[in-house]
Short mmCIF file of C-alpha atoms in Angstrom, two decimals:
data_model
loop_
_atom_site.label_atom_id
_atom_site.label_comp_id
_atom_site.label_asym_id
_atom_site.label_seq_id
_atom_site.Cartn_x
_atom_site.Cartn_y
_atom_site.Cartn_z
CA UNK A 61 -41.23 8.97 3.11
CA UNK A 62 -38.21 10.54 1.70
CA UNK A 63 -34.55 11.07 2.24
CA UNK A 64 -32.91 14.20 2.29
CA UNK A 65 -29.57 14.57 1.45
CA UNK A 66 -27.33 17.68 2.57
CA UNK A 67 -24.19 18.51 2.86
CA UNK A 68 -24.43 22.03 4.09
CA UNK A 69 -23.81 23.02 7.88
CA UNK A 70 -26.23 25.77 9.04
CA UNK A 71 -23.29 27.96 10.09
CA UNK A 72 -22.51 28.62 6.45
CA UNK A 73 -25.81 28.61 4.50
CA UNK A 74 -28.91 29.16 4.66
CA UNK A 75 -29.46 25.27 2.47
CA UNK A 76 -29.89 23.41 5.80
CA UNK A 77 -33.34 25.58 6.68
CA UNK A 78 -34.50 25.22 3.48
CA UNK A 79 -34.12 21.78 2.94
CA UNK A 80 -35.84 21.32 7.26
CA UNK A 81 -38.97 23.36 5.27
CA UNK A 82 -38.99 20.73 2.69
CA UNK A 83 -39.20 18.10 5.21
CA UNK A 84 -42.33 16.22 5.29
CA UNK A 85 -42.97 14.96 9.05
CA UNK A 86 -41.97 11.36 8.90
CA UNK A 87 -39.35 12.48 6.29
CA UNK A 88 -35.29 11.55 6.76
CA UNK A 89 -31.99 13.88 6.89
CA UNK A 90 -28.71 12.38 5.88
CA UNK A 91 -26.07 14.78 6.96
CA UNK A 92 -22.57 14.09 4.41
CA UNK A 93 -19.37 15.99 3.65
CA UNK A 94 -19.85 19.80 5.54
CA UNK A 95 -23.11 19.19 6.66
CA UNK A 96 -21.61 17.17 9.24
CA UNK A 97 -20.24 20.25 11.08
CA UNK A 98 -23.82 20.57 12.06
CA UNK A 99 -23.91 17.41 13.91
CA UNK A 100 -22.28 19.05 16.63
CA UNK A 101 -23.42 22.02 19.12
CA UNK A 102 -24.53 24.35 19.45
CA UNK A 103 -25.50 23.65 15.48
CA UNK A 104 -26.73 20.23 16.13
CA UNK A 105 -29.58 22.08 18.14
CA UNK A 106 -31.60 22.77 14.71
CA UNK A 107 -32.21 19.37 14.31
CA UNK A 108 -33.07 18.42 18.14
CA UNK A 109 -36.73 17.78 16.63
CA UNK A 110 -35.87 15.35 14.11
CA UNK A 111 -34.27 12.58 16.34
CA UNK A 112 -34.61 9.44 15.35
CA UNK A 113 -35.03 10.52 11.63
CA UNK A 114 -31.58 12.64 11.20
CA UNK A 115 -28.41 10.64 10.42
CA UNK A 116 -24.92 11.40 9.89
CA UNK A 117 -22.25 9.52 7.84
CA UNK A 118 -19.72 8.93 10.14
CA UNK A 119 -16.98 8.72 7.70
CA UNK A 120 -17.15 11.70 7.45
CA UNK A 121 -17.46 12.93 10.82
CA UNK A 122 -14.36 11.16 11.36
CA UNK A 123 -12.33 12.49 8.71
CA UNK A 124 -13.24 16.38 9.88
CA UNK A 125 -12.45 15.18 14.22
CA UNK A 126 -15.61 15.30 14.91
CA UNK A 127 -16.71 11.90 15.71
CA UNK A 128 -16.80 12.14 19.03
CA UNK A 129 -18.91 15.35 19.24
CA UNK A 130 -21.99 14.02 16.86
CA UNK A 131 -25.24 15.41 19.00
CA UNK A 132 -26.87 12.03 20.72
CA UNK A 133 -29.96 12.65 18.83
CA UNK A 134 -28.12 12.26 15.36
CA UNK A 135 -27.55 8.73 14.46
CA UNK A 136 -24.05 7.68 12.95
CA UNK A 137 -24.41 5.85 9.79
CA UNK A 138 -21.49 4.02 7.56
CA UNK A 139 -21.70 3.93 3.84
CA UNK A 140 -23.97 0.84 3.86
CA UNK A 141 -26.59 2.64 6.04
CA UNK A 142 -26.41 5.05 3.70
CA UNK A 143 -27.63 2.67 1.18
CA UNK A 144 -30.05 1.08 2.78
CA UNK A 145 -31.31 4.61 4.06
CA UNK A 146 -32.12 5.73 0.17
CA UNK A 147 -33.70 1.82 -0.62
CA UNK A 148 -35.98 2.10 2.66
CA UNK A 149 -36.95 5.91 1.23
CA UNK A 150 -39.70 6.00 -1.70
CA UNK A 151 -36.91 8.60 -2.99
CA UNK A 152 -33.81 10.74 -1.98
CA UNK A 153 -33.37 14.67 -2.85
CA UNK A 154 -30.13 16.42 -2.17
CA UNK A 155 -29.74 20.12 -1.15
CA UNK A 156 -26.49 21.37 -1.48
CA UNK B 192 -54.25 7.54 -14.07
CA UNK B 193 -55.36 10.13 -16.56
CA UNK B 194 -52.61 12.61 -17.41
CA UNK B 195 -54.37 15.11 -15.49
CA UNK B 196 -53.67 13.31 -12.15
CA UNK B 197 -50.59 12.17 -12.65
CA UNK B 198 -47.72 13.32 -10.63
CA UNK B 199 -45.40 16.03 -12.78
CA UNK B 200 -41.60 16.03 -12.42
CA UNK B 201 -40.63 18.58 -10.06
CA UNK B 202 -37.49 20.69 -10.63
CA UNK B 203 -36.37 22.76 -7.80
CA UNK B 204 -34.02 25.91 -8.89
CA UNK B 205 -32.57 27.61 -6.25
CA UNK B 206 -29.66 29.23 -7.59
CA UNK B 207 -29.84 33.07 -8.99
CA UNK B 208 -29.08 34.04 -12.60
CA UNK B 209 -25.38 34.65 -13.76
CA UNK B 210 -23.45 33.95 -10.47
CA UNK B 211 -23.75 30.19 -11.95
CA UNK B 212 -24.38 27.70 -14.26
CA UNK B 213 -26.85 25.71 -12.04
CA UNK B 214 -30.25 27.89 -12.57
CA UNK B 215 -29.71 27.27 -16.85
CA UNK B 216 -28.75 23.31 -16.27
CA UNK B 217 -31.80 23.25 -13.81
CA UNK B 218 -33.83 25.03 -16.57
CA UNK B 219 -32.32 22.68 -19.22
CA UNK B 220 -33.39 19.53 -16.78
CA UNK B 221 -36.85 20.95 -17.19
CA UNK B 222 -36.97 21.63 -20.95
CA UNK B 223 -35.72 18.53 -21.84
CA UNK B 224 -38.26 16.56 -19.51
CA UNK B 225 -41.09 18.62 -21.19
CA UNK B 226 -39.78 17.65 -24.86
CA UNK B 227 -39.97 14.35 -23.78
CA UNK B 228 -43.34 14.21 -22.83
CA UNK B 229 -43.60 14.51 -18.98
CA UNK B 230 -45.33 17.11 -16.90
CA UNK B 231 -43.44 19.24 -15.12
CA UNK B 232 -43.84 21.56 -12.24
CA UNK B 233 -41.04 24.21 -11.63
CA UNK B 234 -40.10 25.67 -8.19
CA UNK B 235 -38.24 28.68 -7.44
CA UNK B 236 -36.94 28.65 -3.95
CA UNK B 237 -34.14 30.20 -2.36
CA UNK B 238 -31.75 31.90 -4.12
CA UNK B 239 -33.85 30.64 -7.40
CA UNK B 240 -36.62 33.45 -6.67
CA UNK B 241 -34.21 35.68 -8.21
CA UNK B 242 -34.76 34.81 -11.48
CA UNK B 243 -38.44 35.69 -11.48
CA UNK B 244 -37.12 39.33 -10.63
CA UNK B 245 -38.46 42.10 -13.38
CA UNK B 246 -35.87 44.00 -15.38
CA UNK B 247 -33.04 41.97 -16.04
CA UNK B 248 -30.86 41.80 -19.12
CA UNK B 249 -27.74 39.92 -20.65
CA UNK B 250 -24.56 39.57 -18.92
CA UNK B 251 -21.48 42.46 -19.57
CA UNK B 252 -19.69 40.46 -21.88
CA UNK B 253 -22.80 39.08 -23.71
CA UNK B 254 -23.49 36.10 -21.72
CA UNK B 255 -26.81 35.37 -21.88
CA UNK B 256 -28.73 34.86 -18.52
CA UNK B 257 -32.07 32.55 -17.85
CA UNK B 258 -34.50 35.40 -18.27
CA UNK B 259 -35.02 34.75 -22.19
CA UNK B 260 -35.57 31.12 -21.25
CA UNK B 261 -38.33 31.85 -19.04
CA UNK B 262 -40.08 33.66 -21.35
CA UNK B 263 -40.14 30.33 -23.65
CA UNK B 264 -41.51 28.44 -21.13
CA UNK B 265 -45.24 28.20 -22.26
CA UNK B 266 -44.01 26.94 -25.72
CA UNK B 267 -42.64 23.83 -23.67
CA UNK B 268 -46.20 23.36 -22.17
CA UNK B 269 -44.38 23.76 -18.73
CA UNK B 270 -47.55 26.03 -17.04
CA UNK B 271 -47.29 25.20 -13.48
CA UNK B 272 -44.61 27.10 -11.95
CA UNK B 273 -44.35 28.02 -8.34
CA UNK B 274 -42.20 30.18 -5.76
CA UNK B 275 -41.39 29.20 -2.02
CA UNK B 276 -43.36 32.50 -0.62
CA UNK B 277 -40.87 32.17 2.46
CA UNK B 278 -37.69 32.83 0.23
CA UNK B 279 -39.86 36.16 -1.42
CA UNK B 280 -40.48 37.46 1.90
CA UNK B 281 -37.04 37.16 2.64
CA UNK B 282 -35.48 38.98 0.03
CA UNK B 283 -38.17 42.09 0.05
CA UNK B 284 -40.07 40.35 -3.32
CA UNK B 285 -44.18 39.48 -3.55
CA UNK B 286 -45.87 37.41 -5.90
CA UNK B 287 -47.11 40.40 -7.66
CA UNK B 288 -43.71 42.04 -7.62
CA UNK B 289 -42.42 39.28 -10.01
CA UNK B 290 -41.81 39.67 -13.89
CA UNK B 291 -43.29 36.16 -14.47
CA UNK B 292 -46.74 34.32 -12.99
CA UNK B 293 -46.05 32.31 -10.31
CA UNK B 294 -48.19 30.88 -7.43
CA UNK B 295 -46.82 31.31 -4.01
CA UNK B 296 -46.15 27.85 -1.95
CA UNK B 297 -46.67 28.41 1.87
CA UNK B 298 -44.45 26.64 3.75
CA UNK B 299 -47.40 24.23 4.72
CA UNK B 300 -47.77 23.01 1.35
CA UNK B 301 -43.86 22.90 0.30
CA UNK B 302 -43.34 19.29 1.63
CA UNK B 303 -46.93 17.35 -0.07
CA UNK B 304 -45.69 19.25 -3.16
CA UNK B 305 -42.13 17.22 -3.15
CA UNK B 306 -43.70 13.93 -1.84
CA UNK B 307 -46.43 14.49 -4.37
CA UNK B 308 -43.92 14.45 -7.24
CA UNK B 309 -43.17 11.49 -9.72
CA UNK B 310 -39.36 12.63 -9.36
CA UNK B 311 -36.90 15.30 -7.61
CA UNK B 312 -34.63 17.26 -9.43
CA UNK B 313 -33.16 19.54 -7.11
CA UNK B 314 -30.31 22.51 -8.48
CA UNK C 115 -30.28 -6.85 3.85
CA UNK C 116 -33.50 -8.65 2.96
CA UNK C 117 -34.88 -6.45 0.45
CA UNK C 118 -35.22 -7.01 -3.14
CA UNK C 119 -32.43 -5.47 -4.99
CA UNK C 120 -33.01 -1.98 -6.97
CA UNK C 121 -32.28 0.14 -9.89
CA UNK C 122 -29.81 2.72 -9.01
CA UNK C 123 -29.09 5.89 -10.77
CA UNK C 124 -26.06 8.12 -9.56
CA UNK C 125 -25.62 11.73 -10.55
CA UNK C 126 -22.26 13.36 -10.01
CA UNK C 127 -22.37 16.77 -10.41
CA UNK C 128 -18.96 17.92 -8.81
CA UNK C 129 -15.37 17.65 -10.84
CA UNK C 130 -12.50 15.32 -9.04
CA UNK C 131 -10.18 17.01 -6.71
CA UNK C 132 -11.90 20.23 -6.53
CA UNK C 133 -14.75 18.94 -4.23
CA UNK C 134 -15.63 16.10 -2.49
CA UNK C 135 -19.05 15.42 -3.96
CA UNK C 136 -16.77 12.89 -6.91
CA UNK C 137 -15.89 11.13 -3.83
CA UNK C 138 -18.91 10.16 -1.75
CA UNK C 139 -20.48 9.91 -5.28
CA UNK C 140 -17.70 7.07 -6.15
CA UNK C 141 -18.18 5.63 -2.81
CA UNK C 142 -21.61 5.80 -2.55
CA UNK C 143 -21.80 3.94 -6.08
CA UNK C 144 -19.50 0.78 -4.96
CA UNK C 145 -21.93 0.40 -1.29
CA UNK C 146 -24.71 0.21 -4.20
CA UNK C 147 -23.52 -3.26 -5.45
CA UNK C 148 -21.72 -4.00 -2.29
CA UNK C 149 -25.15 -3.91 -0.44
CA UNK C 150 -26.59 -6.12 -3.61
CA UNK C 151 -27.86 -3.83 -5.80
CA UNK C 152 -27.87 -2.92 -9.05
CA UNK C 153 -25.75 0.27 -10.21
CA UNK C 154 -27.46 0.90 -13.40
CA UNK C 155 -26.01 4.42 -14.30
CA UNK C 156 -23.49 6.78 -13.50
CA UNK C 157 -24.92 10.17 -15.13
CA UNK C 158 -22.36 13.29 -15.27
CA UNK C 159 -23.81 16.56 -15.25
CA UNK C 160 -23.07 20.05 -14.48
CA UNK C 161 -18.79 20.40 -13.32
CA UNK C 162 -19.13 16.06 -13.12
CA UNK C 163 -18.43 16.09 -16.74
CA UNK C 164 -14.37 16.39 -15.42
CA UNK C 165 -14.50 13.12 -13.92
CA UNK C 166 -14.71 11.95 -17.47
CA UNK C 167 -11.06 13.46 -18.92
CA UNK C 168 -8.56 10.88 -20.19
CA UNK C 169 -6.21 13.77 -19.91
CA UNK C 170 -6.27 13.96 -16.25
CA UNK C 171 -3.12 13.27 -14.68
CA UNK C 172 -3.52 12.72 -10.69
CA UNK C 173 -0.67 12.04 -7.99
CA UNK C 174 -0.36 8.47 -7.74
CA UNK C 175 -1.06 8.74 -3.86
CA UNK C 176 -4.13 9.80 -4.51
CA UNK C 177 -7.69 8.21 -4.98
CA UNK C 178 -7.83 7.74 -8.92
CA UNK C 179 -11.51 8.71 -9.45
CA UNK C 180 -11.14 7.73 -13.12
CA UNK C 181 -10.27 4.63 -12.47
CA UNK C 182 -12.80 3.66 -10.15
CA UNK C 183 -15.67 5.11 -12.65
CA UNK C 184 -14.19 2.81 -15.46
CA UNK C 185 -13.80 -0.18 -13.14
CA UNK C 186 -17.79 0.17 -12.30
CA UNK C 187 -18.19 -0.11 -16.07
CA UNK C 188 -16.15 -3.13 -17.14
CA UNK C 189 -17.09 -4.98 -13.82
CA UNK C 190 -20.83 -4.27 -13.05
CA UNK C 191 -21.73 -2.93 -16.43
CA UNK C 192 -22.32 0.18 -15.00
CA UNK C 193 -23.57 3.00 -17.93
CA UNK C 194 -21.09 5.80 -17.68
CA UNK C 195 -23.22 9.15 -19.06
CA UNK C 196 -22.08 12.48 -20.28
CA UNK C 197 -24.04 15.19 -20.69
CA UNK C 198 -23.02 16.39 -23.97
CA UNK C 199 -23.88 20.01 -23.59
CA UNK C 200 -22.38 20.66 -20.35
CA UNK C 201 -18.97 18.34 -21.59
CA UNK C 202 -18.40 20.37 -24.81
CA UNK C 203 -18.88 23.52 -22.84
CA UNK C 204 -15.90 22.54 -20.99
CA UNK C 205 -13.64 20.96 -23.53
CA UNK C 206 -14.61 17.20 -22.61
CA UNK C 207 -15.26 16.35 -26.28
CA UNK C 208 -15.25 12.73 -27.56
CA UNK C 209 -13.15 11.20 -31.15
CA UNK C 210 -16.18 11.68 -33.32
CA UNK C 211 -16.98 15.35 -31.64
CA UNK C 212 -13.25 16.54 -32.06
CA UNK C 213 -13.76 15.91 -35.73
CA UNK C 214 -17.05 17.20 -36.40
CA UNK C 215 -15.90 20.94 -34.16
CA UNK C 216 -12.18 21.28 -35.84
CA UNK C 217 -10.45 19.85 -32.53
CA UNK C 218 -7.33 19.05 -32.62
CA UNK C 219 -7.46 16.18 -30.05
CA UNK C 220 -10.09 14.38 -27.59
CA UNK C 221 -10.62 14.55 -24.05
CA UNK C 222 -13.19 11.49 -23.55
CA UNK C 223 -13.75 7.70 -24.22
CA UNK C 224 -15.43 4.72 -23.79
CA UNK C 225 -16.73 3.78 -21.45
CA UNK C 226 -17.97 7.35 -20.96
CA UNK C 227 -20.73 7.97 -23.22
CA UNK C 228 -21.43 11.76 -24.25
CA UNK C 229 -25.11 11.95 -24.33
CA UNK C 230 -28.34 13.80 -24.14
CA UNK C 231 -30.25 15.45 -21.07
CA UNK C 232 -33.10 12.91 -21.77
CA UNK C 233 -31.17 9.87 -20.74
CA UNK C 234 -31.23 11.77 -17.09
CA UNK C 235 -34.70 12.19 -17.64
CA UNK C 236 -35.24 9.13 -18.28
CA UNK C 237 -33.07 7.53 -15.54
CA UNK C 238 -35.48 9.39 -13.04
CA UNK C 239 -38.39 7.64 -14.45
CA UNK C 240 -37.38 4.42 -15.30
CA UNK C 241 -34.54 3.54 -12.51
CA UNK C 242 -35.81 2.28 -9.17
CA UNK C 243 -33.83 4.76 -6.73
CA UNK C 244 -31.74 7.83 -8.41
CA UNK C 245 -29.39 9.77 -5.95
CA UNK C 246 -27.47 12.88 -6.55
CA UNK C 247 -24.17 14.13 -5.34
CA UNK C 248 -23.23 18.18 -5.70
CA UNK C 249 -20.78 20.51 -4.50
#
């Protein structure tokens, strides 16, 4: 099981499909820095099928206003979550 | 494991020629791995497919692009190289179309190949 | 957290205070050993070779990046690693490599280390966990 990291939002690039064809099925999504403006609709709704596997780091949510529109099926995580999201991964690979 | 079956590096480029520095730093990631011994499998996806594109040449004011590099690759023993079929298809390219051998990864097969790796270097 | 502590390996690939990457890279690296890890190596590669200047100059309101790389160093022990070819490229050029090119000054110190590609090559194999931050 791996961790993806991106920090793209799907408005602006085309990273956040390509990392979602990377994905392997039991595989994780860390959403950081702009990525996080796809933690809200109607962007959010490209990563509907991953809940329970796709994360956001709230500090980041926060700084941008957003954290009170993070989709329900994204999970907030703080920094520490972060870390123990890449030590409970066999390995993490970032798209940007 | 024999040195057949063990898992290669994997180094993702998917950033085009020129616009960048990240397709030669991915490429350098690569060279250097070979030269120190490990097996490595490239992947050109996204963007990256355009470097596989026939016909290009050096830069307007001399600068030198990737495609000279590619051509070097065999000398690094770095033989397995691959393209994301889904990111030729996009931009109007085929497997045949391409001025360098690569075999096509369906999108089926794109996440065992990342698992499958020993590491991820992704530019 | 329960589990056995780890290797880490952090690659910064974005310069200070043109993107955030140096930031959630920085961050990322102090939750490492806050969480009980250990930060093994900072590697700087690509535009992350700026984070290395002893020229930079920041507003003192703002986060001093610098200063948080070199504190990993002198209180975890924390490698600091610069890829040499990407650093001279952009004028981030140690004592000994100002003398050898004709430079008339330097731009990095210890504890940044200019070095070879292979020690990232090697921190994928040999570090437990390796985790990359880009712009």
């Amino acid at each position: 099981m791996l961790l993806h990291l991106l920090n793209r939002s799907p408005a602006s690039s085309q990273v956040p499909q390509d990392a979602l064809r990377a994905m392997g099925a039991h595989d994780r999504l860390l959403l950081i820095e702009s990525a996080v403006y796809g933690a809200v609709a109607p962007q959010a709704d490209l990563y509907a099928a991953l809940e329970g596997r796709c994360f956001a780091l709230r500090e980041d949510l926060v700084s941008r206003g957003l954290v009170e529109h993070c989709a329900p099926w994204i999970a907030m995580v703080d920094m520490a979550e972060f870390v123990d999201l890449t030590a409970q991964t066999q390995r993490t690979v970032s798209w940007y | 494991m024999s040195e057949e079956t063990a898992p290669a590096m994997l180094v993702i480029l998917r950033h085009a020629p020129h616009d960048s520095s990240w397709l030669r730093e991915g490429l350098d990631v690569a060279l250097v791995a070979a030269a120190f011994g490990q097996r490595v499998t490239l992947l050109f996806l996204g963007d990256g497919v355009e470097a596989l594109r026939p016909g290009q040449s050096a830069g307007a004011l001399g600068q030198k692009g990737t495609h000279p590099t590619l051509d070097m690759l065999a000398m690094y023993d770095i033989e397995d190289i691959r393209v994301d079929r889904d990111s030729l298809e996009r931009r109007g390219l085929t497997p045949d179309a391409l001025g360098w051998t690569a075999a096509p990864v369906d999108v089926e097969s794109l996440p065992a190949l990342i698992a499958g790796s020993a590491a991820v270097f992704n530019f | 957290m329960q589990n056995a502590p780890l290797r880490y390996a952090v690659v910064v690939q974005g310069g200070p205070y043109s993107h955030q990457a140096a930031h959630s890279a920085l961050r990322f690296a102090r939750a490492v050993i806050a969480a009980g890890h250990r930060l093994q190596t900072v590697f700087f590669y690509h535009d992350g070779v700026y984070n290395a200047s002893r020229l930079a100059a920041p507003p003192q309101d703002e986060p001093q990046l610098r200063e948080g790389w070199q504190a990993l160093a002198s209180e975890h022990g924390c490698e600091l690693l610069v890829c040499i070819a990407a650093a001279l490229r952009r004028g981030l050029i140690d004592e000994g490599e100002a003398a050898r090119h004709g430079k008339p000054a330097h731009s990095l110190e210890a504890p940044f280390v200019l070095t070879g590609l292979g020690q990232l090559v090697q921190a994928a194999v040999d570090h437990d966990r390796l985790v990359t931050f880009s712009p």
